[in-house]
Amino acid sequence: MKKVSYRAVFYAAGLLTLALGLTLNTKAGLGVSSIISVSYSISLIFDLNFGNVTLGLYTVFVILELLLHLVHHHRALHETPAALAPSTRASLKYIFLTDLLQIPLSIVFTRFLNVFAAVLPDVPAENTPFLFALRLLTVILAIVLTGIGAAMSLNMRLIPNPGDGIVQAIADTIHKSVGFSKNCFDVVNIALALSLGLAFTGKLEGVGIGTVLAVIGVGRSIAVFNHFSQERMKALAGIED
C-alpha cells in the first residue's frame, strides 16, 4: 500500500510540475514548447482559452493514438500464430482503455493549465536587457520543470499524457525509436504553429527562441533528472524494470 501511495504521489506531482512548466513557458514571450505550440498559437490567434484549446488538441491526439494502435495491432495479428491471437486482442483492449483514459486525464491536466495561467504573471514585454534576461531565465526554468514533470509521470508507468502517448504510438507504428519519433513530431507541431501564425496574422505566434531551447533542453532535463532520481523513485514506488 505504501508503494502504491508513492506511485500515485509521484505521478500526480509529475503532472502538476509538467503543467507548471508548460504554463511558465507561455509567460516568457519567447516561444513555447513544441508540444503546445499549435494550441497556444490557436489560442492567441482566435483569442480562445489556452487550456480549452489544449484539451481539444489532446483529444485529437487520443483519436490518432487509437487509430495508430489499431493499425499496429492489425499488423501484429496477421503475424501472430492463431493460438496466440486471443491474447493479442486482449492486449489491444487494454491499450484502447489506456488511450481513452487519457481524455479524463487531459480534462484535469488542462484545468491546471488554466489555474497556473491565471495565477502566474506574464513577463513584461518591454525590450530591455534586464527583461530579456528575465524572459530567458523564465524559459530555462520552464524547460527544467517540464522535463522533471515529464520524467516523474512517465517513470510511474500509469496513464501517459496525450503528448507522450501520441509519440509512443507513432514510434510503435513506424518501428522507429521514441527519440526519433519525438523529433519528427516536434517538427510537425512547429511547422503547423508557424503556418497558422503566418496565415492568420502574418507573423510568428507562439514560436521563437524559447521553442528551439525547449526542443533541445527538455530531453536533456529528463535525462539529468533520471540520472539522479529515476532508480530511487522506482524503488519507492515498487516499479521493476
PDB file of C-alpha atoms in Angstrom, residues 24-228:
ATOM      1  CA  LEU A  24       5.512  29.117 -17.359  1.00  0.00           C
ATOM      2  CA  ASN A  25       6.816  28.660 -20.894  1.00  0.00           C
ATOM      3  CA  THR A  26       3.876  30.718 -22.197  1.00  0.00           C
ATOM      4  CA  LYS A  27       4.613  33.579 -19.795  1.00  0.00           C
ATOM      5  CA  ALA A  28       8.101  34.388 -21.095  1.00  0.00           C
ATOM      6  CA  GLY A  29       7.028  35.632 -24.513  1.00  0.00           C
ATOM      7  CA  LEU A  30       9.913  33.905 -26.320  1.00  0.00           C
ATOM      8  CA  GLY A  31       8.012  30.995 -27.839  1.00  0.00           C
ATOM      9  CA  VAL A  32       6.543  27.899 -26.224  1.00  0.00           C
ATOM     10  CA  SER A  33       7.385  24.196 -26.146  1.00  0.00           C
ATOM     11  CA  SER A  34       6.687  22.447 -29.446  1.00  0.00           C
ATOM     12  CA  ILE A  35       4.072  20.097 -27.954  1.00  0.00           C
ATOM     13  CA  ILE A  36       1.804  23.042 -27.066  1.00  0.00           C
ATOM     14  CA  SER A  37       2.865  25.392 -29.867  1.00  0.00           C
ATOM     15  CA  VAL A  38      -0.198  24.595 -32.002  1.00  0.00           C
ATOM     16  CA  SER A  39      -2.770  25.031 -29.222  1.00  0.00           C
ATOM     17  CA  TYR A  40      -1.021  28.157 -27.934  1.00  0.00           C
ATOM     18  CA  SER A  41      -0.904  29.689 -31.418  1.00  0.00           C
ATOM     19  CA  ILE A  42      -4.614  28.962 -31.941  1.00  0.00           C
ATOM     20  CA  SER A  43      -5.474  30.494 -28.560  1.00  0.00           C
ATOM     21  CA  LEU A  44      -3.536  33.668 -29.447  1.00  0.00           C
ATOM     22  CA  ILE A  45      -4.862  33.990 -32.999  1.00  0.00           C
ATOM     23  CA  PHE A  46      -8.538  33.468 -32.140  1.00  0.00           C
ATOM     24  CA  ASP A  47      -8.439  34.787 -28.537  1.00  0.00           C
ATOM     25  CA  LEU A  48      -9.502  31.448 -27.057  1.00  0.00           C
ATOM     26  CA  ASN A  49      -8.806  29.855 -23.687  1.00  0.00           C
ATOM     27  CA  PHE A  50      -5.405  28.146 -23.823  1.00  0.00           C
ATOM     28  CA  GLY A  51      -6.394  25.229 -21.569  1.00  0.00           C
ATOM     29  CA  ASN A  52      -9.576  24.523 -23.542  1.00  0.00           C
ATOM     30  CA  VAL A  53      -7.753  24.599 -26.886  1.00  0.00           C
ATOM     31  CA  THR A  54      -5.095  22.267 -25.465  1.00  0.00           C
ATOM     32  CA  LEU A  55      -7.859  19.901 -24.317  1.00  0.00           C
ATOM     33  CA  GLY A  56      -9.228  19.868 -27.870  1.00  0.00           C
ATOM     34  CA  LEU A  57      -5.779  19.161 -29.284  1.00  0.00           C
ATOM     35  CA  TYR A  58      -5.158  16.387 -26.749  1.00  0.00           C
ATOM     36  CA  THR A  59      -8.476  14.801 -27.728  1.00  0.00           C
ATOM     37  CA  VAL A  60      -7.285  14.773 -31.353  1.00  0.00           C
ATOM     38  CA  PHE A  61      -4.052  13.131 -30.155  1.00  0.00           C
ATOM     39  CA  VAL A  62      -6.043  10.396 -28.390  1.00  0.00           C
ATOM     40  CA  ILE A  63      -8.125   9.715 -31.517  1.00  0.00           C
ATOM     41  CA  LEU A  64      -4.926   9.445 -33.556  1.00  0.00           C
ATOM     42  CA  GLU A  65      -3.454   7.089 -30.939  1.00  0.00           C
ATOM     43  CA  LEU A  66      -6.497   4.809 -31.217  1.00  0.00           C
ATOM     44  CA  LEU A  67      -6.154   4.694 -34.999  1.00  0.00           C
ATOM     45  CA  LEU A  68      -2.399   4.087 -34.875  1.00  0.00           C
ATOM     46  CA  HIS A  69      -2.743   1.331 -32.276  1.00  0.00           C
ATOM     47  CA  LEU A  70      -5.468  -0.282 -34.380  1.00  0.00           C
ATOM     48  CA  VAL A  71      -3.163  -0.289 -37.415  1.00  0.00           C
ATOM     49  CA  HIS A  72      -0.219  -1.605 -35.372  1.00  0.00           C
ATOM     50  CA  HIS A  73      -2.182  -4.449 -33.805  1.00  0.00           C
ATOM     51  CA  HIS A  74      -3.898  -5.317 -37.074  1.00  0.00           C
ATOM     52  CA  ARG A  75      -0.418  -5.947 -38.477  1.00  0.00           C
ATOM     53  CA  ALA A  76       0.624  -7.863 -35.348  1.00  0.00           C
ATOM     54  CA  LEU A  77      -2.499 -10.047 -35.514  1.00  0.00           C
ATOM     55  CA  HIS A  78      -1.620 -11.198 -39.008  1.00  0.00           C
ATOM     56  CA  GLU A  79       1.909 -12.032 -37.867  1.00  0.00           C
ATOM     57  CA  THR A  80       0.803 -13.870 -34.698  1.00  0.00           C
ATOM     58  CA  PRO A  81       0.158 -17.645 -34.599  1.00  0.00           C
ATOM     59  CA  ALA A  82      -3.552 -18.475 -34.267  1.00  0.00           C
ATOM     60  CA  ALA A  83      -3.112 -19.866 -30.759  1.00  0.00           C
ATOM     61  CA  LEU A  84      -1.812 -16.504 -29.520  1.00  0.00           C
ATOM     62  CA  ALA A  85      -4.402 -14.363 -31.323  1.00  0.00           C
ATOM     63  CA  PRO A  86      -6.790 -14.064 -28.313  1.00  0.00           C
ATOM     64  CA  SER A  87      -4.030 -12.622 -26.116  1.00  0.00           C
ATOM     65  CA  THR A  88      -3.176 -10.137 -28.866  1.00  0.00           C
ATOM     66  CA  ARG A  89      -6.814  -8.977 -28.967  1.00  0.00           C
ATOM     67  CA  ALA A  90      -6.878  -8.705 -25.161  1.00  0.00           C
ATOM     68  CA  SER A  91      -3.733  -6.588 -25.308  1.00  0.00           C
ATOM     69  CA  LEU A  92      -5.439  -4.269 -27.824  1.00  0.00           C
ATOM     70  CA  LYS A  93      -8.416  -3.804 -25.483  1.00  0.00           C
ATOM     71  CA  TYR A  94      -6.075  -2.832 -22.653  1.00  0.00           C
ATOM     72  CA  ILE A  95      -4.236  -0.360 -24.894  1.00  0.00           C
ATOM     73  CA  PHE A  96      -7.540   1.157 -26.065  1.00  0.00           C
ATOM     74  CA  LEU A  97      -8.618   1.578 -22.434  1.00  0.00           C
ATOM     75  CA  THR A  98      -5.327   3.319 -21.605  1.00  0.00           C
ATOM     76  CA  ASP A  99      -5.774   5.589 -24.618  1.00  0.00           C
ATOM     77  CA  LEU A 100      -9.343   6.528 -23.661  1.00  0.00           C
ATOM     78  CA  LEU A 101      -8.395   7.227 -20.042  1.00  0.00           C
ATOM     79  CA  GLN A 102      -6.121   9.972 -21.365  1.00  0.00           C
ATOM     80  CA  ILE A 103      -9.229  12.080 -22.074  1.00  0.00           C
ATOM     81  CA  PRO A 104     -10.361  12.461 -18.425  1.00  0.00           C
ATOM     82  CA  LEU A 105      -6.695  12.918 -17.517  1.00  0.00           C
ATOM     83  CA  SER A 106      -6.494  15.706 -20.107  1.00  0.00           C
ATOM     84  CA  ILE A 107      -9.556  17.419 -18.655  1.00  0.00           C
ATOM     85  CA  VAL A 108      -7.922  17.591 -15.225  1.00  0.00           C
ATOM     86  CA  PHE A 109      -4.485  18.458 -16.637  1.00  0.00           C
ATOM     87  CA  THR A 110      -5.748  21.349 -18.760  1.00  0.00           C
ATOM     88  CA  ARG A 111      -7.721  22.752 -15.794  1.00  0.00           C
ATOM     89  CA  PHE A 112      -4.400  23.075 -14.002  1.00  0.00           C
ATOM     90  CA  LEU A 113      -3.008  24.821 -17.077  1.00  0.00           C
ATOM     91  CA  ASN A 114      -5.810  27.368 -16.685  1.00  0.00           C
ATOM     92  CA  VAL A 115      -5.189  27.749 -12.952  1.00  0.00           C
ATOM     93  CA  PHE A 116      -1.471  28.331 -13.419  1.00  0.00           C
ATOM     94  CA  ALA A 117      -2.172  30.690 -16.346  1.00  0.00           C
ATOM     95  CA  ALA A 118      -4.435  32.781 -14.125  1.00  0.00           C
ATOM     96  CA  VAL A 119      -2.028  32.840 -11.183  1.00  0.00           C
ATOM     97  CA  LEU A 120       1.322  33.351 -12.884  1.00  0.00           C
ATOM     98  CA  PRO A 121       2.020  36.844 -14.286  1.00  0.00           C
ATOM     99  CA  ASP A 122       3.353  37.473 -17.782  1.00  0.00           C
ATOM    100  CA  VAL A 123       6.903  38.768 -18.010  1.00  0.00           C
ATOM    101  CA  PRO A 124       6.621  42.392 -19.245  1.00  0.00           C
ATOM    102  CA  ALA A 125       7.172  42.678 -22.992  1.00  0.00           C
ATOM    103  CA  GLU A 126       9.316  45.812 -22.895  1.00  0.00           C
ATOM    104  CA  ASN A 127      12.525  45.307 -24.876  1.00  0.00           C
ATOM    105  CA  THR A 128      15.187  45.984 -22.237  1.00  0.00           C
ATOM    106  CA  PRO A 129      18.276  43.882 -21.453  1.00  0.00           C
ATOM    107  CA  PHE A 130      17.003  43.152 -17.947  1.00  0.00           C
ATOM    108  CA  LEU A 131      13.569  41.969 -19.090  1.00  0.00           C
ATOM    109  CA  PHE A 132      15.050  39.902 -21.913  1.00  0.00           C
ATOM    110  CA  ALA A 133      17.331  38.200 -19.380  1.00  0.00           C
ATOM    111  CA  LEU A 134      14.301  37.641 -17.133  1.00  0.00           C
ATOM    112  CA  ARG A 135      12.343  36.104 -20.024  1.00  0.00           C
ATOM    113  CA  LEU A 136      15.295  33.852 -20.855  1.00  0.00           C
ATOM    114  CA  LEU A 137      15.593  32.704 -17.236  1.00  0.00           C
ATOM    115  CA  THR A 138      11.845  32.036 -17.195  1.00  0.00           C
ATOM    116  CA  VAL A 139      12.174  29.852 -20.302  1.00  0.00           C
ATOM    117  CA  ILE A 140      15.075  27.924 -18.756  1.00  0.00           C
ATOM    118  CA  LEU A 141      13.093  27.332 -15.549  1.00  0.00           C
ATOM    119  CA  ALA A 142      10.079  26.255 -17.618  1.00  0.00           C
ATOM    120  CA  ILE A 143      12.206  23.769 -19.573  1.00  0.00           C
ATOM    121  CA  VAL A 144      13.645  22.265 -16.392  1.00  0.00           C
ATOM    122  CA  LEU A 145      10.192  21.918 -14.799  1.00  0.00           C
ATOM    123  CA  THR A 146       8.731  20.449 -17.996  1.00  0.00           C
ATOM    124  CA  GLY A 147      11.487  17.843 -18.140  1.00  0.00           C
ATOM    125  CA  ILE A 148      11.164  16.937 -14.461  1.00  0.00           C
ATOM    126  CA  GLY A 149       7.391  16.701 -14.688  1.00  0.00           C
ATOM    127  CA  ALA A 150       7.504  14.544 -17.817  1.00  0.00           C
ATOM    128  CA  ALA A 151      10.126  12.233 -16.278  1.00  0.00           C
ATOM    129  CA  MET A 152       8.221  11.798 -12.992  1.00  0.00           C
ATOM    130  CA  SER A 153       4.891  10.986 -14.642  1.00  0.00           C
ATOM    131  CA  LEU A 154       6.382   8.710 -17.317  1.00  0.00           C
ATOM    132  CA  ASN A 155       8.519   6.797 -14.807  1.00  0.00           C
ATOM    133  CA  MET A 156       5.379   5.771 -12.885  1.00  0.00           C
ATOM    134  CA  ARG A 157       4.078   3.913 -15.984  1.00  0.00           C
ATOM    135  CA  LEU A 158       0.444   4.867 -15.495  1.00  0.00           C
ATOM    136  CA  ILE A 159      -1.738   6.801 -17.954  1.00  0.00           C
ATOM    137  CA  PRO A 160       0.528   8.859 -20.224  1.00  0.00           C
ATOM    138  CA  ASN A 161      -0.046  12.493 -21.075  1.00  0.00           C
ATOM    139  CA  PRO A 162      -1.508  12.537 -24.644  1.00  0.00           C
ATOM    140  CA  GLY A 163       1.559  14.438 -25.849  1.00  0.00           C
ATOM    141  CA  ASP A 164       3.724  11.495 -24.787  1.00  0.00           C
ATOM    142  CA  GLY A 165       1.149   8.871 -25.749  1.00  0.00           C
ATOM    143  CA  ILE A 166       0.936  10.004 -29.367  1.00  0.00           C
ATOM    144  CA  VAL A 167       4.729   9.893 -29.732  1.00  0.00           C
ATOM    145  CA  GLN A 168       4.848   6.339 -28.378  1.00  0.00           C
ATOM    146  CA  ALA A 169       2.028   5.311 -30.734  1.00  0.00           C
ATOM    147  CA  ILE A 170       3.870   6.789 -33.716  1.00  0.00           C
ATOM    148  CA  ALA A 171       7.090   5.021 -32.694  1.00  0.00           C
ATOM    149  CA  ASP A 172       5.266   1.668 -32.398  1.00  0.00           C
ATOM    150  CA  THR A 173       3.588   2.089 -35.773  1.00  0.00           C
ATOM    151  CA  ILE A 174       6.587   3.183 -37.842  1.00  0.00           C
ATOM    152  CA  HIS A 175       9.028   0.940 -35.920  1.00  0.00           C
ATOM    153  CA  LYS A 176      11.373   3.785 -35.035  1.00  0.00           C
ATOM    154  CA  SER A 177      12.813   4.911 -31.702  1.00  0.00           C
ATOM    155  CA  VAL A 178      10.791   7.160 -29.409  1.00  0.00           C
ATOM    156  CA  GLY A 179      13.528   9.799 -29.680  1.00  0.00           C
ATOM    157  CA  PHE A 180      13.336   9.877 -33.470  1.00  0.00           C
ATOM    158  CA  SER A 181       9.529   9.935 -33.400  1.00  0.00           C
ATOM    159  CA  LYS A 182       9.573  12.769 -30.848  1.00  0.00           C
ATOM    160  CA  ASN A 183      11.891  14.846 -33.043  1.00  0.00           C
ATOM    161  CA  CYS A 184       9.652  14.333 -36.079  1.00  0.00           C
ATOM    162  CA  PHE A 185       6.545  15.154 -34.065  1.00  0.00           C
ATOM    163  CA  ASP A 186       8.169  18.334 -32.720  1.00  0.00           C
ATOM    164  CA  VAL A 187       8.988  19.463 -36.267  1.00  0.00           C
ATOM    165  CA  VAL A 188       5.398  18.833 -37.415  1.00  0.00           C
ATOM    166  CA  ASN A 189       3.954  20.803 -34.482  1.00  0.00           C
ATOM    167  CA  ILE A 190       6.303  23.737 -35.003  1.00  0.00           C
ATOM    168  CA  ALA A 191       5.567  23.770 -38.748  1.00  0.00           C
ATOM    169  CA  LEU A 192       1.816  23.811 -38.056  1.00  0.00           C
ATOM    170  CA  ALA A 193       2.167  26.615 -35.498  1.00  0.00           C
ATOM    171  CA  LEU A 194       4.300  28.652 -37.927  1.00  0.00           C
ATOM    172  CA  SER A 195       1.817  28.101 -40.745  1.00  0.00           C
ATOM    173  CA  LEU A 196      -1.166  29.118 -38.615  1.00  0.00           C
ATOM    174  CA  GLY A 197       0.548  32.273 -37.388  1.00  0.00           C
ATOM    175  CA  LEU A 198       1.688  33.387 -40.830  1.00  0.00           C
ATOM    176  CA  ALA A 199      -1.645  32.538 -42.472  1.00  0.00           C
ATOM    177  CA  PHE A 200      -3.891  34.356 -39.994  1.00  0.00           C
ATOM    178  CA  THR A 201      -1.714  37.149 -38.576  1.00  0.00           C
ATOM    179  CA  GLY A 202       1.255  37.425 -40.915  1.00  0.00           C
ATOM    180  CA  LYS A 203       3.691  36.870 -38.035  1.00  0.00           C
ATOM    181  CA  LEU A 204       5.030  34.151 -35.771  1.00  0.00           C
ATOM    182  CA  GLU A 205       2.641  33.253 -32.950  1.00  0.00           C
ATOM    183  CA  GLY A 206       3.986  31.202 -30.059  1.00  0.00           C
ATOM    184  CA  VAL A 207       7.172  30.144 -31.825  1.00  0.00           C
ATOM    185  CA  GLY A 208      10.564  31.671 -31.082  1.00  0.00           C
ATOM    186  CA  ILE A 209      13.907  31.129 -29.422  1.00  0.00           C
ATOM    187  CA  GLY A 210      12.116  29.576 -26.455  1.00  0.00           C
ATOM    188  CA  THR A 211      10.708  26.879 -28.749  1.00  0.00           C
ATOM    189  CA  VAL A 212      14.177  25.995 -30.020  1.00  0.00           C
ATOM    190  CA  LEU A 213      15.557  25.915 -26.471  1.00  0.00           C
ATOM    191  CA  ALA A 214      12.693  23.662 -25.369  1.00  0.00           C
ATOM    192  CA  VAL A 215      13.291  21.189 -28.211  1.00  0.00           C
ATOM    193  CA  ILE A 216      16.921  20.900 -27.108  1.00  0.00           C
ATOM    194  CA  GLY A 217      16.527  21.308 -23.376  1.00  0.00           C
ATOM    195  CA  VAL A 218      13.515  19.225 -22.307  1.00  0.00           C
ATOM    196  CA  GLY A 219      15.148  15.947 -23.329  1.00  0.00           C
ATOM    197  CA  ARG A 220      18.350  16.907 -21.519  1.00  0.00           C
ATOM    198  CA  SER A 221      16.358  17.875 -18.436  1.00  0.00           C
ATOM    199  CA  ILE A 222      14.639  14.478 -18.440  1.00  0.00           C
ATOM    200  CA  ALA A 223      17.993  12.701 -18.823  1.00  0.00           C
ATOM    201  CA  VAL A 224      19.655  14.600 -15.965  1.00  0.00           C
ATOM    202  CA  PHE A 225      16.686  14.138 -13.635  1.00  0.00           C
ATOM    203  CA  ASN A 226      16.509  10.406 -14.377  1.00  0.00           C
ATOM    204  CA  HIS A 227      20.250  10.019 -13.887  1.00  0.00           C
ATOM    205  CA  PHE A 228      19.986  11.233 -10.291  1.00  0.00           C
TER     206      PHE A 228
END
